[in-house]
Coordinates of C-alpha atoms in Angstrom, one line a residue:
M1 CA 36.5 -132.2 35.9
R2 CA 37.9 -130.8 39.0
S3 CA 35.1 -128.3 39.4
Q4 CA 32.5 -131.0 39.0
N5 CA 34.1 -133.2 41.7
M6 CA 34.5 -130.5 44.3
T7 CA 33.4 -131.4 47.8
I8 CA 30.9 -129.4 49.8
E9 CA 33.7 -127.8 51.9
E10 CA 35.6 -126.6 48.9
K11 CA 32.5 -125.1 47.4
V12 CA 31.8 -123.3 50.6
D13 CA 35.4 -121.9 50.8
R14 CA 35.2 -120.7 47.2
L15 CA 31.8 -119.1 47.8
A16 CA 33.3 -117.4 50.9
E17 CA 36.2 -116.0 48.8
Q18 CA 33.8 -114.5 46.3
I19 CA 31.7 -112.9 49.0
E20 CA 34.9 -111.4 50.5
S21 CA 35.9 -110.0 47.2
L22 CA 32.5 -108.5 46.6
G23 CA 32.5 -107.0 50.1
R24 CA 35.8 -105.3 49.5
R25 CA 34.5 -103.8 46.2
V26 CA 31.3 -102.6 47.9
A27 CA 33.3 -101.0 50.7
A28 CA 35.6 -99.2 48.3
L29 CA 32.6 -97.8 46.3
E30 CA 30.9 -96.7 49.5
G31 CA 34.1 -94.9 50.6
R32 CA 34.3 -93.1 47.3
L33 CA 30.7 -92.0 47.4
A34 CA 31.0 -90.7 50.9
A35 CA 34.1 -88.7 50.0
S36 CA 32.5 -87.1 47.0
A37 CA 29.4 -86.2 49.1
R38 CA 31.6 -84.3 51.5
G39 CA 33.1 -82.3 48.5
R40 CA 36.6 -83.8 48.9
S41 CA 38.5 -85.9 46.4
A42 CA 39.1 -89.5 47.4
A43 CA 42.2 -90.0 49.4
A44 CA 44.9 -92.2 47.9
S45 CA 44.9 -94.4 51.0
T46 CA 41.4 -95.6 50.4
A47 CA 42.6 -97.1 47.1
R48 CA 45.5 -99.1 48.5
P49 CA 44.9 -102.8 48.8
G50 CA 44.0 -104.1 52.2
T51 CA 43.1 -100.7 53.7
N52 CA 39.6 -100.3 52.5
L53 CA 38.2 -103.6 54.0
P54 CA 35.4 -103.6 56.5
P55 CA 36.4 -104.8 60.0
S56 CA 34.4 -108.0 59.6
L57 CA 36.3 -109.0 56.4
P58 CA 40.1 -108.8 57.0
P59 CA 42.3 -109.5 54.0
R60 CA 43.2 -113.1 53.5
P61 CA 46.9 -113.7 53.3
G62 CA 48.1 -114.8 49.9
K63 CA 45.0 -113.6 48.1
P64 CA 45.6 -110.4 46.0
D65 CA 42.8 -107.8 45.9
P66 CA 41.0 -107.5 42.6
P67 CA 41.1 -104.2 40.8
V68 CA 38.5 -101.7 41.9
A69 CA 36.5 -99.9 39.3
G70 CA 37.4 -96.1 39.1
E71 CA 40.8 -96.5 40.8
P72 CA 43.1 -93.6 40.0
D73 CA 45.6 -94.5 37.2
S74 CA 49.3 -94.4 37.9
L75 CA 51.7 -92.0 36.3
S76 CA 52.8 -94.6 33.8
D77 CA 49.2 -95.1 32.7
E78 CA 48.9 -91.4 32.1
V79 CA 52.1 -91.3 30.1
I80 CA 51.0 -94.2 28.0
R81 CA 47.6 -92.6 27.4
W82 CA 49.2 -89.3 26.4
A83 CA 51.6 -91.1 24.0
S84 CA 48.6 -92.9 22.5
R85 CA 46.7 -89.7 22.0
A86 CA 49.8 -88.0 20.4
S87 CA 50.5 -91.0 18.2
L88 CA 54.0 -90.8 19.5
F89 CA 55.3 -94.3 18.6
P90 CA 53.8 -94.4 15.1
R91 CA 55.3 -91.0 14.4
L92 CA 58.7 -92.0 15.7
A93 CA 58.6 -95.2 13.7
T94 CA 57.7 -93.3 10.6
L95 CA 60.4 -90.8 11.2
C96 CA 63.0 -93.5 11.5
F97 CA 61.9 -95.2 8.3
L98 CA 61.9 -91.9 6.3
M99 CA 65.3 -90.9 7.6
A100 CA 66.7 -94.4 6.9
I101 CA 65.7 -94.0 3.2
A102 CA 67.3 -90.5 3.1
L103 CA 70.5 -91.8 4.6
T104 CA 70.6 -94.7 2.1
L105 CA 70.4 -92.2 -0.7
R106 CA 73.2 -90.2 0.9
T107 CA 75.4 -93.3 1.3
I108 CA 74.9 -94.2 -2.4
T109 CA 76.0 -90.8 -3.4
D110 CA 79.0 -90.6 -1.0
N111 CA 80.3 -94.0 -2.2
G112 CA 80.2 -93.0 -5.8
I113 CA 77.6 -95.5 -6.9
V114 CA 75.8 -92.5 -8.6
N115 CA 77.4 -89.2 -9.5
T116 CA 76.6 -86.0 -7.5
L117 CA 74.1 -84.6 -9.9
I118 CA 72.0 -87.8 -10.0
G119 CA 72.3 -88.0 -6.2
M120 CA 71.1 -84.4 -5.8
G121 CA 68.2 -85.2 -8.1
L122 CA 67.3 -88.3 -6.1
G123 CA 67.5 -86.5 -2.8
M124 CA 65.4 -83.5 -3.9
G125 CA 62.9 -85.8 -5.6
Y126 CA 62.6 -87.8 -2.4
A127 CA 62.1 -84.6 -0.3
A128 CA 59.5 -83.3 -2.7
A129 CA 57.7 -86.7 -2.6
L130 CA 57.6 -86.5 1.2
M131 CA 56.0 -83.0 1.1
V132 CA 53.4 -84.2 -1.5
A133 CA 52.8 -87.3 0.7
G134 CA 52.3 -84.9 3.7
W135 CA 49.7 -83.0 1.6
Y136 CA 47.7 -86.2 1.0
Q137 CA 48.1 -87.2 4.6
Y138 CA 46.6 -83.9 5.8
R139 CA 43.7 -84.4 3.4
R140 CA 43.0 -87.8 4.9
G141 CA 43.3 -86.4 8.5
S142 CA 46.2 -88.7 9.3
S143 CA 48.3 -88.1 12.4
L144 CA 51.5 -88.9 10.4
A145 CA 51.1 -85.9 8.1
P146 CA 53.3 -83.5 10.2
V147 CA 56.1 -86.1 10.0
F148 CA 56.1 -86.3 6.2
V149 CA 55.9 -82.5 5.8
A150 CA 58.6 -81.7 8.4
C151 CA 61.0 -84.3 7.0
G152 CA 60.5 -83.2 3.4
A153 CA 61.1 -79.5 4.2
I154 CA 64.2 -80.1 6.4
L155 CA 65.7 -82.5 3.8
M156 CA 65.1 -80.1 1.0
S157 CA 66.8 -77.2 2.8
S158 CA 69.8 -79.3 3.9
I159 CA 70.2 -80.9 0.4
V160 CA 70.2 -77.4 -1.3
V161 CA 72.8 -76.1 1.2
E162 CA 75.1 -79.1 1.0
T163 CA 74.9 -79.5 -2.8
H164 CA 75.7 -75.8 -3.4
A165 CA 78.4 -75.4 -0.6
R166 CA 80.1 -78.8 -0.7
F167 CA 79.7 -80.2 -4.2
Q168 CA 79.2 -76.9 -6.1
S169 CA 76.7 -78.8 -8.3
L170 CA 73.8 -76.3 -7.8
P171 CA 74.3 -72.6 -8.8
L172 CA 73.4 -69.9 -6.3
V173 CA 70.3 -68.4 -8.0
P174 CA 68.5 -71.8 -8.5
A175 CA 69.4 -72.7 -4.9
Y176 CA 67.7 -69.6 -3.6
W177 CA 64.7 -70.2 -5.8
M178 CA 64.3 -73.7 -4.6
L179 CA 64.4 -72.6 -1.0
M180 CA 61.8 -69.9 -1.7
A181 CA 59.6 -72.5 -3.5
T182 CA 59.9 -74.8 -0.5
G183 CA 58.8 -72.1 1.9
A184 CA 55.9 -71.0 -0.3
G185 CA 54.7 -74.6 -0.7
M186 CA 54.7 -75.1 3.0
A187 CA 52.8 -71.9 3.6
F188 CA 50.2 -73.0 1.1
V189 CA 49.8 -76.3 3.0
S190 CA 49.3 -74.4 6.2
R191 CA 46.8 -72.1 4.6
R192 CA 44.9 -75.0 3.1
F193 CA 44.6 -77.1 6.3
T194 CA 45.0 -74.3 8.9
V195 CA 48.0 -75.9 10.7
F196 CA 51.0 -74.1 11.9
L197 CA 53.8 -76.7 11.5
P198 CA 54.3 -76.6 7.7
V199 CA 54.8 -72.8 7.5
S200 CA 56.9 -72.8 10.6
V201 CA 59.3 -75.5 9.3
G202 CA 59.3 -74.2 5.8
T203 CA 60.0 -70.6 6.6
L204 CA 62.5 -71.3 9.3
G205 CA 64.4 -73.8 7.1
M206 CA 64.4 -71.3 4.2
C207 CA 65.6 -68.5 6.4
L208 CA 68.4 -70.4 8.1
A209 CA 69.5 -72.2 4.9
G210 CA 69.6 -68.9 3.0
A211 CA 71.8 -67.4 5.7
A212 CA 74.1 -70.6 5.7
I213 CA 74.7 -70.6 2.0
D214 CA 78.2 -69.2 1.3
Y215 CA 78.5 -68.0 4.9
P216 CA 80.5 -65.9 5.9
D217 CA 80.7 -64.4 2.4
P218 CA 77.2 -64.6 0.9
F219 CA 76.0 -62.5 -2.0
F220 CA 73.9 -60.1 0.1
P221 CA 71.4 -58.9 -2.4
Y222 CA 70.3 -62.5 -3.2
L223 CA 70.3 -63.3 0.5
F224 CA 67.9 -60.5 1.3
M225 CA 65.6 -61.7 -1.4
I226 CA 65.3 -64.9 0.7
L227 CA 65.0 -63.0 4.0
L228 CA 62.3 -60.7 2.6
T229 CA 60.3 -63.7 1.4
A230 CA 60.7 -65.3 4.9
N231 CA 59.4 -62.2 6.6
L232 CA 56.4 -62.1 4.3
L233 CA 55.7 -65.7 5.1
G234 CA 56.1 -64.9 8.7
Y235 CA 53.4 -62.3 8.4
Y236 CA 51.1 -64.9 7.2
A237 CA 52.2 -67.3 10.0
G238 CA 51.1 -64.5 12.4
T239 CA 47.5 -65.3 11.5
L240 CA 47.9 -68.8 13.0
K241 CA 48.1 -69.6 16.6
R242 CA 51.4 -70.5 18.2
C243 CA 53.5 -68.9 15.4
G244 CA 54.5 -65.6 17.1
W245 CA 58.0 -66.9 17.8
L246 CA 58.6 -67.5 14.1
R247 CA 58.2 -63.8 13.2
W248 CA 60.7 -62.8 15.9
T249 CA 63.2 -65.4 14.7
V250 CA 63.1 -64.3 11.1
L251 CA 63.3 -60.7 12.1
L252 CA 66.4 -61.3 14.2
V253 CA 68.1 -63.2 11.4
T254 CA 67.3 -60.4 9.0
L255 CA 68.7 -57.7 11.4
A256 CA 71.9 -59.8 12.0
M257 CA 72.5 -60.1 8.3
F258 CA 72.1 -56.4 7.8
L259 CA 74.5 -55.8 10.6
L260 CA 77.0 -58.1 9.1
W261 CA 76.7 -56.4 5.7
G262 CA 76.9 -52.9 7.1
M263 CA 79.9 -53.7 9.3
R264 CA 81.8 -55.2 6.3
L265 CA 81.1 -52.2 4.1
A266 CA 82.2 -49.8 6.9
S267 CA 85.4 -51.8 7.3
V268 CA 86.1 -51.5 3.6
V269 CA 85.5 -47.8 3.6
A270 CA 87.8 -47.4 6.7
R271 CA 90.6 -49.3 5.1
R272 CA 90.1 -47.6 1.7
I273 CA 90.2 -50.8 -0.2
T274 CA 88.0 -52.1 -3.0
A275 CA 84.9 -54.0 -1.9
A276 CA 84.5 -57.6 -2.9
P277 CA 81.8 -58.3 -5.4
A278 CA 79.8 -60.3 -2.8
L279 CA 79.5 -57.1 -0.7
A280 CA 77.7 -55.3 -3.6
P281 CA 78.0 -51.8 -2.0
G282 CA 75.8 -50.2 -4.6
W283 CA 72.9 -52.5 -3.6
F284 CA 73.0 -51.7 0.1
L285 CA 70.8 -48.7 0.3
P286 CA 68.2 -49.9 -2.3
V287 CA 67.9 -53.2 -0.5
L288 CA 67.7 -51.5 2.8
A289 CA 64.9 -49.2 1.5
T290 CA 63.0 -52.1 0.1
V291 CA 63.2 -54.2 3.2
S292 CA 62.3 -51.2 5.4
A293 CA 59.2 -50.3 3.3
A294 CA 58.2 -54.0 3.4
F295 CA 58.5 -54.0 7.2
L296 CA 56.4 -50.8 7.4
A297 CA 53.7 -52.4 5.3
I298 CA 53.8 -55.7 7.3
A299 CA 53.4 -53.8 10.6
L300 CA 50.5 -51.6 9.2
L301 CA 48.7 -54.6 7.8
G302 CA 49.2 -56.6 11.0
I303 CA 47.5 -53.8 13.0
V304 CA 44.7 -53.2 10.5
R305 CA 44.1 -57.0 10.3
G306 CA 43.4 -57.2 14.1
R307 CA 40.8 -54.5 14.0
H308 CA 39.1 -55.3 17.3
V309 CA 41.9 -57.5 18.8
K310 CA 44.7 -56.3 21.0
V311 CA 47.8 -55.4 19.0
S312 CA 50.5 -58.1 19.2
A313 CA 53.9 -57.2 20.7
F314 CA 55.5 -57.9 17.4
D315 CA 53.3 -55.5 15.4
F316 CA 53.7 -52.9 18.1
C317 CA 57.5 -53.0 18.2
L318 CA 58.2 -53.6 14.5
P319 CA 57.7 -50.0 13.3
A320 CA 60.2 -48.6 15.9
I321 CA 62.7 -51.4 15.3
N322 CA 62.4 -51.0 11.6
A323 CA 62.8 -47.2 11.6
V324 CA 65.6 -46.9 14.1
G325 CA 67.5 -50.0 12.7
S326 CA 67.2 -48.9 9.1
Y327 CA 68.5 -45.4 9.9
L328 CA 71.4 -46.7 12.0
A329 CA 72.3 -49.2 9.3
A330 CA 72.4 -46.5 6.7
R331 CA 74.5 -44.2 8.8
V332 CA 77.1 -47.0 9.1
V333 CA 77.9 -46.9 5.4
V334 CA 77.1 -43.3 4.4
S335 CA 80.1 -41.1 4.2
E336 CA 80.2 -37.8 5.9
A337 CA 82.5 -36.2 3.4
D338 CA 80.5 -36.0 0.2
G339 CA 77.2 -34.6 1.6
S340 CA 75.4 -37.9 1.6
A341 CA 74.8 -37.7 5.3
L342 CA 72.7 -34.6 5.0
A343 CA 70.6 -36.3 2.2
L344 CA 70.2 -39.4 4.4
N345 CA 69.0 -37.3 7.3
L346 CA 66.5 -35.4 5.1
V347 CA 65.1 -38.7 3.8
A348 CA 64.9 -40.0 7.4
I349 CA 62.9 -36.9 8.4
L350 CA 60.5 -37.5 5.5
Y351 CA 60.3 -41.2 6.5
A352 CA 59.4 -40.1 10.1
L353 CA 56.5 -38.0 8.6
V354 CA 55.4 -41.1 6.7
H355 CA 55.1 -42.9 10.1
F356 CA 53.0 -40.0 11.5
G357 CA 50.8 -40.2 8.4
A358 CA 50.3 -43.9 9.1
A359 CA 49.3 -43.0 12.6
F360 CA 46.8 -40.5 11.3
G361 CA 45.3 -43.2 9.0
L362 CA 45.0 -45.6 11.9
A363 CA 43.3 -43.0 14.1
M364 CA 40.8 -42.2 11.4
R365 CA 39.3 -45.7 11.8
K366 CA 37.3 -44.4 14.8
I367 CA 38.1 -47.4 17.1
D368 CA 38.1 -46.8 20.9
G369 CA 41.7 -46.4 22.1
V370 CA 43.0 -46.1 18.5
P371 CA 44.9 -49.4 18.7
G372 CA 48.3 -49.4 17.0
T373 CA 48.5 -45.7 16.5
N374 CA 51.1 -45.1 19.2
S375 CA 53.3 -47.8 17.6
F376 CA 53.8 -45.5 14.6
V377 CA 54.0 -42.3 16.7
V378 CA 56.8 -43.9 18.7
A379 CA 58.6 -44.9 15.5
G380 CA 58.2 -41.5 13.9
S381 CA 59.3 -39.7 17.1
A382 CA 62.4 -41.9 17.5
L383 CA 63.4 -41.4 13.9
L384 CA 62.8 -37.6 14.1
G385 CA 64.8 -37.5 17.3
L386 CA 67.8 -39.2 15.6
A387 CA 67.7 -37.5 12.2
L388 CA 66.7 -33.9 13.1
P389 CA 69.7 -33.2 15.3
A390 CA 72.0 -34.8 12.8
A391 CA 70.6 -32.6 10.0
L392 CA 70.3 -29.3 11.8
G393 CA 72.5 -29.7 14.8
S394 CA 71.4 -30.2 18.4
V395 CA 70.9 -26.6 19.2
P396 CA 68.4 -25.6 16.5
A397 CA 66.7 -29.0 16.5
A398 CA 65.8 -29.0 20.3
P399 CA 63.0 -26.4 20.1
V400 CA 61.6 -28.1 16.9
L401 CA 61.5 -31.4 18.8
G402 CA 59.8 -29.7 21.7
A403 CA 57.2 -28.2 19.3
A404 CA 56.7 -31.7 17.8
A405 CA 56.1 -33.1 21.3
L406 CA 53.4 -30.4 22.0
G407 CA 51.8 -31.3 18.7
V408 CA 51.8 -35.0 19.6
A409 CA 50.1 -34.1 22.9
V410 CA 47.3 -32.2 21.1
L411 CA 46.8 -35.2 18.8
S412 CA 46.6 -37.5 21.8
D413 CA 43.7 -35.6 23.2
R414 CA 42.0 -35.5 19.8
W415 CA 42.4 -39.3 19.3
G416 CA 41.7 -40.2 23.0
S417 CA 45.0 -42.1 23.4
G418 CA 46.8 -42.0 26.7
A419 CA 49.8 -43.9 25.2
V420 CA 50.3 -41.1 22.6
R421 CA 50.2 -38.6 25.4
V422 CA 53.0 -40.4 27.3
T423 CA 55.0 -40.5 24.0
S424 CA 54.7 -36.7 23.9
Y425 CA 56.2 -36.5 27.4
L426 CA 59.1 -38.6 26.4
L427 CA 59.8 -36.6 23.2
Q428 CA 59.8 -33.4 25.3
V429 CA 62.3 -34.9 27.7
Y430 CA 64.4 -36.1 24.8
A431 CA 64.5 -32.6 23.3
V432 CA 65.7 -30.9 26.5
V433 CA 68.3 -33.8 27.1
S434 CA 69.7 -33.4 23.6
L435 CA 70.2 -29.7 24.3
A436 CA 71.6 -30.3 27.7
L437 CA 74.2 -32.8 26.4
H438 CA 75.3 -30.3 23.7
F439 CA 76.7 -27.7 26.1
P440 CA 79.1 -29.9 28.1
A441 CA 80.4 -31.4 24.9
N442 CA 80.9 -28.1 22.9
G443 CA 80.7 -25.3 25.5
L444 CA 78.9 -22.0 25.4
A445 CA 81.7 -20.4 23.4
A446 CA 80.8 -22.5 20.3
T447 CA 77.2 -21.2 20.0
P448 CA 76.8 -18.3 22.4
F449 CA 73.8 -16.6 20.8
A450 CA 72.2 -19.6 19.1
G451 CA 72.4 -21.6 22.3
T452 CA 70.6 -18.9 24.3
V453 CA 67.9 -18.4 21.7
S454 CA 67.3 -22.2 21.4
A455 CA 67.1 -22.6 25.2
A456 CA 64.6 -19.8 25.4
A457 CA 62.4 -21.3 22.6
L458 CA 62.6 -24.8 24.1
A459 CA 61.6 -23.4 27.6
A460 CA 58.6 -21.6 26.2
V461 CA 57.4 -24.6 24.2
A462 CA 57.9 -27.0 27.2
L463 CA 56.0 -24.5 29.5
G464 CA 53.2 -24.4 27.0
H465 CA 53.2 -28.2 26.9
Y466 CA 52.8 -28.2 30.7
R467 CA 50.0 -25.7 30.7
W468 CA 48.2 -27.7 28.1
C469 CA 48.5 -30.9 30.1
R470 CA 47.0 -29.2 33.1
R471 CA 44.1 -27.8 31.1
H472 CA 43.3 -31.1 29.4
A473 CA 42.9 -34.3 31.5
P474 CA 44.1 -37.6 30.2
P475 CA 41.6 -39.8 28.3
A476 CA 39.1 -41.3 30.7
R477 CA 39.4 -44.8 29.2
S478 CA 43.2 -45.0 29.0
P479 CA 44.5 -48.1 30.8
L480 CA 47.7 -46.3 31.6
F481 CA 46.2 -43.3 33.3
E482 CA 43.2 -45.2 34.7
T483 CA 45.3 -47.8 36.4
Y484 CA 48.9 -46.6 37.0
D485 CA 49.1 -42.8 36.8
T486 CA 45.6 -41.7 37.9
E487 CA 46.7 -38.1 38.7
D488 CA 48.9 -37.6 35.6
L489 CA 52.0 -37.1 37.7
S490 CA 54.1 -38.0 34.7
G491 CA 53.1 -34.7 33.1
A492 CA 55.4 -32.9 35.6
V493 CA 58.3 -33.9 33.4
T494 CA 57.3 -31.2 31.0
L495 CA 57.6 -28.6 33.8
L496 CA 61.0 -30.0 34.5
A497 CA 61.9 -29.7 30.9
A498 CA 60.7 -26.0 30.9
L499 CA 62.8 -25.3 34.0
T500 CA 65.8 -26.8 32.4
G501 CA 65.4 -24.7 29.3
F502 CA 65.1 -21.5 31.4
F503 CA 68.2 -22.6 33.3
F504 CA 70.2 -22.8 30.1
L505 CA 68.8 -19.5 29.0
L506 CA 69.9 -17.7 32.2
R507 CA 73.2 -19.6 32.2
G508 CA 73.9 -18.3 28.7
I509 CA 73.2 -14.7 29.7
A510 CA 75.4 -15.1 32.8
W511 CA 78.2 -16.5 30.7
R512 CA 78.1 -13.5 28.3
I513 CA 78.3 -11.1 31.3
L514 CA 80.9 -12.9 33.4
A515 CA 83.1 -14.6 30.8
G516 CA 85.5 -11.7 30.3
G517 CA 85.5 -10.4 33.9
P518 CA 87.9 -11.2 36.8
G519 CA 87.5 -14.6 38.3
G520 CA 85.1 -15.5 35.5
P521 CA 85.1 -19.3 35.8
E522 CA 84.5 -19.3 39.5
A523 CA 81.9 -16.6 39.3
F524 CA 80.2 -18.4 36.4
Q525 CA 80.1 -21.7 38.4
C526 CA 78.6 -20.1 41.5
T527 CA 76.1 -18.2 39.3
Q528 CA 74.7 -21.5 38.1
S529 CA 74.1 -22.6 41.7
I530 CA 72.5 -19.2 42.5
I531 CA 70.1 -19.6 39.5
I532 CA 69.0 -23.0 40.7
N533 CA 68.5 -22.0 44.3
L534 CA 66.5 -18.9 43.4
A535 CA 64.4 -21.0 41.1
A536 CA 63.6 -23.4 44.0
L537 CA 62.7 -20.4 46.2
G538 CA 60.4 -18.9 43.6
L539 CA 58.7 -22.3 42.9
G540 CA 58.1 -22.8 46.6
L541 CA 56.5 -19.4 47.1
Y542 CA 54.3 -19.9 44.0
A543 CA 53.3 -23.4 45.1
F544 CA 52.2 -22.1 48.6
R545 CA 50.2 -19.3 47.1
A546 CA 48.5 -21.5 44.5
R547 CA 48.2 -24.5 47.0
N548 CA 49.7 -26.7 44.3
R549 CA 51.2 -29.9 45.6
E550 CA 52.8 -30.7 42.2
I551 CA 54.9 -27.5 42.0
R552 CA 55.7 -27.9 45.7
N553 CA 57.3 -31.3 45.0
V554 CA 59.1 -29.9 42.0
A555 CA 60.5 -27.1 44.2
I556 CA 61.8 -29.8 46.6
L557 CA 63.5 -31.6 43.7
V558 CA 65.1 -28.4 42.4
I559 CA 66.4 -27.4 45.9
S560 CA 68.0 -30.8 46.1
V561 CA 69.9 -30.1 42.9
G562 CA 70.8 -26.7 44.3
A563 CA 72.2 -28.4 47.4
V564 CA 74.5 -30.6 45.3
M565 CA 75.6 -27.6 43.2
S566 CA 76.4 -25.5 46.3
A567 CA 78.3 -28.3 47.9
S568 CA 80.4 -28.5 44.7
D569 CA 81.1 -24.8 44.9
L570 CA 82.5 -25.3 48.4
L571 CA 85.1 -27.7 47.0
G572 CA 86.1 -25.7 43.9
T573 CA 85.5 -21.9 44.4
K574 CA 86.1 -19.2 46.9
G575 CA 85.5 -15.5 47.5
V576 CA 82.3 -13.5 47.1
P577 CA 80.8 -15.8 44.5
L578 CA 81.0 -18.7 47.0
V579 CA 79.4 -16.6 49.7
L580 CA 76.5 -15.7 47.4
S581 CA 76.0 -19.3 46.4
V582 CA 75.9 -20.6 50.0
L583 CA 73.6 -17.7 51.0
S584 CA 71.2 -18.3 48.2
F585 CA 70.9 -22.0 49.2
G586 CA 70.3 -21.1 52.8
L587 CA 67.6 -18.6 51.8
A588 CA 65.9 -21.2 49.6
A589 CA 66.1 -23.9 52.3
A590 CA 64.7 -21.6 55.0
T591 CA 61.9 -20.5 52.8
Q592 CA 61.1 -24.1 51.9
S593 CA 61.1 -25.0 55.6
I594 CA 58.6 -22.2 56.5
I595 CA 56.4 -23.2 53.6
L596 CA 56.3 -26.8 54.5
S597 CA 55.6 -26.1 58.2
R598 CA 52.7 -23.8 57.3
W599 CA 51.4 -26.0 54.5
Q600 CA 49.5 -28.3 56.9
R601 CA 47.9 -25.5 58.9
V602 CA 46.4 -23.6 56.0
P603 CA 43.3 -25.4 54.6
P604 CA 43.7 -25.9 50.8
T605 CA 41.4 -23.7 48.7
P606 CA 39.6 -25.8 46.0
A607 CA 40.3 -24.6 42.6
P608 CA 37.5 -24.2 40.1
G609 CA 36.6 -27.4 38.5
S610 CA 38.9 -29.5 40.7
R611 CA 37.4 -32.6 42.4
D612 CA 39.9 -33.0 45.2
P613 CA 42.7 -30.4 45.9
D614 CA 44.6 -33.1 47.8
K615 CA 44.7 -35.3 44.7
E616 CA 44.3 -32.9 41.8
T617 CA 46.9 -30.4 40.8
A618 CA 44.9 -27.2 40.0
S619 CA 47.9 -25.0 39.0
A620 CA 47.2 -21.4 38.3
L621 CA 49.2 -21.9 35.1
G622 CA 46.3 -24.0 33.9
E623 CA 43.5 -21.9 35.3

């Protein structure tokens, strides 16, 4: 009635208000179009009420601006929209209702309304019903399916642990079987619907619940049945996105349980007491061998599965972690007195050869870069480096490891793998370091002849390794050498290994000559400095003659070591040996100074086949 009885003035005022509102909207839209035409996003100030009005239409006091179409949403609107997309509130409500029912069943059991056995049955039946309901929810495409599945798996694991540990109503073996059945069922749901949550929750719950049962005194063989199943399910989870963390978690739990088992067995052996039945000492090595073989197969299958895909960090690291961890765990419990240590080391050497065989198999796939091959080469080399010195001793094992490094280098060229080539460098360095650490610990008197022969053999092998590296360029498509070490400077470590071997050879000869003479210890100490200084002098002269920058830099490094040794002689020796030590260093330093001063004045002579003598190391050893 009021609108029908409006006067002319009121109608004019109302029409003016509508025109002003339309004017504000048109001005706002024009501002947005102009901003987008200039390539800039609309400024927030243009969307604030009262600031986007044309000069002729000022905002009227007391009249709120109507909402403008396309105005940016506030943060609260974005949060609400995200919560709506994620079905956050329906999922939270469903979770609360499901947990309320579970707590009701728990309260009924705790108050004695039903006995423990019936309460256990009700709880497990409810958890199983939730998992079945989650299956049907996934079939329907419901957003509530993850809530049902996660609640069912978590409830089942917690009920099994509490019923066995607190009420002793569920025997150990059925408890483990129920946990494994839960994990397998959740993996099946993930496989059927290609979702990662069921297998993640089921496997993690199975793994952690198995470790928690009877902790800290579990029956370890049964426990590792659970952990092995968890690792197999983790391998399947690796085929899904966003499940890489699950494999690492299960692996760490498995390693921690092995560490606990091994430390307890070692403690029992050290105290010479009878082991508790839960420790099951007779099961340790068979279980360790089974789990180690399973890890080897998992890593191999993971690499083969991703044929043309980059190898994951887990699949790359697993062989080395498995090989080294298994060997160290076995060494903890194997006694040195009854000959079992030698048998263990021989088995470890055979196991290292198995890893090299797996590397051969992967290389035969004829894929560029042989992905995954270096993973097994690293594992085999690490295991060989641990077991071979323990079986043969550090002195005879050093040249064998050096020869193995040379063999790995040859294979790297055949396979076209720069990573395998770098592994050969590291193995060569490890060989010479193991020999170098032997002498300070045992002295030359312990192995006078064997130490000298071993040093000579290692020096020859390392020198051959260096010559081979300078005759064969790294693979052209290797990311490591193509991006980081374009000149193969890392190959110089094989030359340093050879020089170290020759040093120990000459050191052994000097010890046999000077050990029984007057002033033997001081003369022997200074003789070592003289050997190093003369080596630096010879390397410098040879580098200048061959115009080889690499050997020149090695000579500078060697003379730096000689300077430290000569300074040590000044503090601890005297007499003629000290004079000769200082004189040898002065001669080497003077020669190096002359060489460096004349190096820039003599134009480098390009070596045959070298592209740039300033960048390529064309050593005469490799010509």
